[in-house]
mmCIF file of C-alpha atoms in Angstrom:
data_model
loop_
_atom_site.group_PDB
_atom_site.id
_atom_site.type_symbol
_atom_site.label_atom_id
_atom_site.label_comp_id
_atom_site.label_asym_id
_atom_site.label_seq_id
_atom_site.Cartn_x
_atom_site.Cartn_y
_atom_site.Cartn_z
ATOM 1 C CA UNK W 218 -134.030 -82.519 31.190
ATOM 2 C CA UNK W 219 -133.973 -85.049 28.204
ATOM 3 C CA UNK W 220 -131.100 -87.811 28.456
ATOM 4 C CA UNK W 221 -130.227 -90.204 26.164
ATOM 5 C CA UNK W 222 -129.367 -93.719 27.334
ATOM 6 C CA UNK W 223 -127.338 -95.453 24.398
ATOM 7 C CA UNK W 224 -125.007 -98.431 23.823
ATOM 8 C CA UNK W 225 -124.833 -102.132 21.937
ATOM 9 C CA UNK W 226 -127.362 -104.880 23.391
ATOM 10 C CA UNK W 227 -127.365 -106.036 26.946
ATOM 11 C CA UNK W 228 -124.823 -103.116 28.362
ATOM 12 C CA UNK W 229 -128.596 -102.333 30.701
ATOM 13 C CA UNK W 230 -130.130 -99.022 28.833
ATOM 14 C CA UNK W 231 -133.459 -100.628 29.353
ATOM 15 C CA UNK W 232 -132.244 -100.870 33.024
ATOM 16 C CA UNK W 233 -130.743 -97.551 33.893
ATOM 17 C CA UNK W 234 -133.826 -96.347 31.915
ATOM 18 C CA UNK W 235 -136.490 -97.775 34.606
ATOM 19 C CA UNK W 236 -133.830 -96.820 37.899
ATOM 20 C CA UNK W 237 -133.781 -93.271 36.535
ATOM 21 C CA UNK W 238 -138.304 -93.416 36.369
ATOM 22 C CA UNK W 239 -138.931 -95.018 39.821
ATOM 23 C CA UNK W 240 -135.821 -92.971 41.548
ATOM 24 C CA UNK W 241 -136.474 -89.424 39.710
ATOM 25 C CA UNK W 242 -139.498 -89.531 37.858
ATOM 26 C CA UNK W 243 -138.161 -89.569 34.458
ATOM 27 C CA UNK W 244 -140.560 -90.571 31.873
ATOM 28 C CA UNK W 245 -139.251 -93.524 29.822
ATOM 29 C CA UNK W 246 -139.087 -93.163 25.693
ATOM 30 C CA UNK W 247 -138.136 -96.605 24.277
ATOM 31 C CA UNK W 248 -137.168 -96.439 20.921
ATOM 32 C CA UNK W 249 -138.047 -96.963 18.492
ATOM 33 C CA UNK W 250 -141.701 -96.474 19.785
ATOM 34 C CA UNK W 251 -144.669 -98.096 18.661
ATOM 35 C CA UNK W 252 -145.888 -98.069 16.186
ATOM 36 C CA UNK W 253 -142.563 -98.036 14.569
ATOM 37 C CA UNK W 254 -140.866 -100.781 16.645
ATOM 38 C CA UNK W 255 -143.510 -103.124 15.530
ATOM 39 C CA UNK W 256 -142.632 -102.388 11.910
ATOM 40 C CA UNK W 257 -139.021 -101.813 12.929
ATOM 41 C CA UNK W 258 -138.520 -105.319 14.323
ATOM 42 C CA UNK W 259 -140.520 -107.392 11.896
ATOM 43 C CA UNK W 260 -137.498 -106.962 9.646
ATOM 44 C CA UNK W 261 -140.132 -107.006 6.380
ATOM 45 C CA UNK W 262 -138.686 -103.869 4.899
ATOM 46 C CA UNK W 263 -135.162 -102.406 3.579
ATOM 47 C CA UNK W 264 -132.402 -100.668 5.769
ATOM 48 C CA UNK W 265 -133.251 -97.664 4.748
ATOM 49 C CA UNK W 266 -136.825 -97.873 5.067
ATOM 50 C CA UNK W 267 -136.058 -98.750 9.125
ATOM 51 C CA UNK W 268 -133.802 -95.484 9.420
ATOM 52 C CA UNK W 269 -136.735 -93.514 8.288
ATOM 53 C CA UNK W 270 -139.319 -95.804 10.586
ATOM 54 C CA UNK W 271 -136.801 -94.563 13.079
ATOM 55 C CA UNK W 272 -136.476 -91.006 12.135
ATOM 56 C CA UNK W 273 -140.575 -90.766 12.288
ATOM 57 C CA UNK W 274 -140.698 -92.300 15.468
ATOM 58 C CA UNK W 275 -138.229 -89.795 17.282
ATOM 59 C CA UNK W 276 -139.823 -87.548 15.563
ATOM 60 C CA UNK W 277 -143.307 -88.440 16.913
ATOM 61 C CA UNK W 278 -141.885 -88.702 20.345
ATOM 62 C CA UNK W 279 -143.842 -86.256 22.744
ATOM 63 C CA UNK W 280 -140.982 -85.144 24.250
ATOM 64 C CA UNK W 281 -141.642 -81.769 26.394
ATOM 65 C CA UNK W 282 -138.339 -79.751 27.076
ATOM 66 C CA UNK W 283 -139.558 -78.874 30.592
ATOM 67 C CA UNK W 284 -140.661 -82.856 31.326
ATOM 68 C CA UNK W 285 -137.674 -85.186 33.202
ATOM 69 C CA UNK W 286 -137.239 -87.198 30.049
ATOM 70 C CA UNK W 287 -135.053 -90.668 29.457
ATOM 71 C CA UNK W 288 -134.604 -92.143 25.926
ATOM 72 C CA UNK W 289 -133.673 -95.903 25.335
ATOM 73 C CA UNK W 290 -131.520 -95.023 22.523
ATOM 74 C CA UNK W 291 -131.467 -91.745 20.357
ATOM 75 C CA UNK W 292 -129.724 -90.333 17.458
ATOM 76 C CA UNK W 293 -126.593 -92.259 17.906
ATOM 77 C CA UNK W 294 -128.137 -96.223 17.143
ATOM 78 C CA UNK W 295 -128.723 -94.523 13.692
ATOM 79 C CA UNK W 296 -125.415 -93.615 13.468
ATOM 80 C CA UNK W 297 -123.622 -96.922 14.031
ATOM 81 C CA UNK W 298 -126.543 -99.325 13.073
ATOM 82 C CA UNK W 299 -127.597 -97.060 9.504
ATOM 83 C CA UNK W 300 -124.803 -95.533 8.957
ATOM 84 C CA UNK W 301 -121.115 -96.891 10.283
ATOM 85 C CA UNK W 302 -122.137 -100.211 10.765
ATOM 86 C CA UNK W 303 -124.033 -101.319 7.566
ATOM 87 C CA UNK W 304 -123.387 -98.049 5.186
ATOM 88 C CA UNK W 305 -127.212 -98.116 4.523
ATOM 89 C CA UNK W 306 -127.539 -94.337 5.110
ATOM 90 C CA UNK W 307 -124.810 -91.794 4.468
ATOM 91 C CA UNK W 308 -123.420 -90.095 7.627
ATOM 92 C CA UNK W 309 -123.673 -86.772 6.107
ATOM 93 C CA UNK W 310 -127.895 -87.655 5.592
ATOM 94 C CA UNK W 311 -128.176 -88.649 9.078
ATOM 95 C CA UNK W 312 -126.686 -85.424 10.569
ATOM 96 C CA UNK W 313 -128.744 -83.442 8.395
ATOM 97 C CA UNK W 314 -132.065 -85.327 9.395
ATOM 98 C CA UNK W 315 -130.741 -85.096 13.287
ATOM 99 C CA UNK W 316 -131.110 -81.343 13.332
ATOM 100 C CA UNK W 317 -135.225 -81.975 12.338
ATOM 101 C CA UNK W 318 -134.842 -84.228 15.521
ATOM 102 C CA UNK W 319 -135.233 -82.703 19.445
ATOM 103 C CA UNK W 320 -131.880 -83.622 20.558
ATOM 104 C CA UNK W 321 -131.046 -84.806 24.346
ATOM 105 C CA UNK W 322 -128.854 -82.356 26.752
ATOM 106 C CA UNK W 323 -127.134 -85.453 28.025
ATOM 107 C CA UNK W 324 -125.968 -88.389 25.997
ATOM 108 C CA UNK W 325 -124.848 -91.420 27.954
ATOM 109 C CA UNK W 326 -122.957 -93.801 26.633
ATOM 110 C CA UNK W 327 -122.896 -97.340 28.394
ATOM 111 C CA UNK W 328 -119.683 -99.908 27.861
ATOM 112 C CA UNK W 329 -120.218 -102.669 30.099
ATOM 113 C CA UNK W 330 -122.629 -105.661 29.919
ATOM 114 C CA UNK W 331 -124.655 -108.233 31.711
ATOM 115 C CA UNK W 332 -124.370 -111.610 31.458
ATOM 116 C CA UNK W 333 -123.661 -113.489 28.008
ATOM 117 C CA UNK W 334 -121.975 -111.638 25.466
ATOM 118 C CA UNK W 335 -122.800 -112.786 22.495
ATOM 119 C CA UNK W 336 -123.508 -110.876 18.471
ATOM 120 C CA UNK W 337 -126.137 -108.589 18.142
ATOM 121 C CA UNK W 338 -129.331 -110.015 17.549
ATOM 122 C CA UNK W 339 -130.067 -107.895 14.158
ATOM 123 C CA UNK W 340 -126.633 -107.456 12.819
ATOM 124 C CA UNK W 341 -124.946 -110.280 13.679
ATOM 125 C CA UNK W 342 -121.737 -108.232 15.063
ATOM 126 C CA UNK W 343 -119.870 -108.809 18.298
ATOM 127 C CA UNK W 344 -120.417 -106.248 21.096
ATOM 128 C CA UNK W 345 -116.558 -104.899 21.168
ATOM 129 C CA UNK W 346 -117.163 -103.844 17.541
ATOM 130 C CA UNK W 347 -120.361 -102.417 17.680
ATOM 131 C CA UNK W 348 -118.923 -100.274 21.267
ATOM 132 C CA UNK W 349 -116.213 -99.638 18.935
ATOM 133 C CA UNK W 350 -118.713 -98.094 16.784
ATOM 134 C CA UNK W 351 -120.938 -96.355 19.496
ATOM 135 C CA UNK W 352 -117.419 -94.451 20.869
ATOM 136 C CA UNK W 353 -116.983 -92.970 16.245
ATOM 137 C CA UNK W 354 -120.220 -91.038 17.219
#
């Protein structure tokens, strides 16, 4: 089974991520993967140019349809980071490049949050508006 982990910053994807490996054996796909999330995260290139990085990196993900697989974000961090959030990438583009994507059985969205709440470290928006976002998807 592949799931999906996905919500804003600090809500504990990374977290649920690593209970689901040591308590089932899921194997963990944080994305974006290297070498992507190298590229991804030194911020040197356009919006658009990320949502592609992005795109490649899923993409590129060995994901095995038989394998107990767990994703630290999918699909829908394109949506509301690319496309609802900063209008970089039209919706209608990132549905179409979803179905050249393997797509998760399970999605799981995550609301809640540890510790300090604070603006998202890339975007600069608070977390109620970018869950806001996550629940358009």
């Amino acid at each position: 089974m592949f799931i999906a982990i996905e919500g804003p910053d600090g809500v504990g994807k990374t977290s649920v991520c690593k209970e689901l490996a040591a308590r089932y054996g899921y194997t963990v796909t944080p994305q974006p993967a290297e070498p992507f999330r190298s590229l991804i995260m030194d911020k040197q290139f356009e919006k658009i140019t990320d949502f592609f990085l992005f795109c490649a990196s899923q993409s590129d993900a060995a994901i095995a349809p038989w394998e107990q697989t767990v994703a630290d974000r999918w699909t829908w961090s394109a949506r509301v980071h690319q496309g609802l959030l900063t209008q970089t990438v039209p919706m209608e583009f990132i549905y179409e490049c979803e179905k050249l994507i393997y797509q998760p059985e399970v999605y799981i969205l995550l609301c809640g949050y540890h510790g300090e709440v604070g603006t998202n470290k890339y975007s600069g928006v608070g977390h109620d508006e970018l869950l806001e976002l996550y629940l358009e998807c």
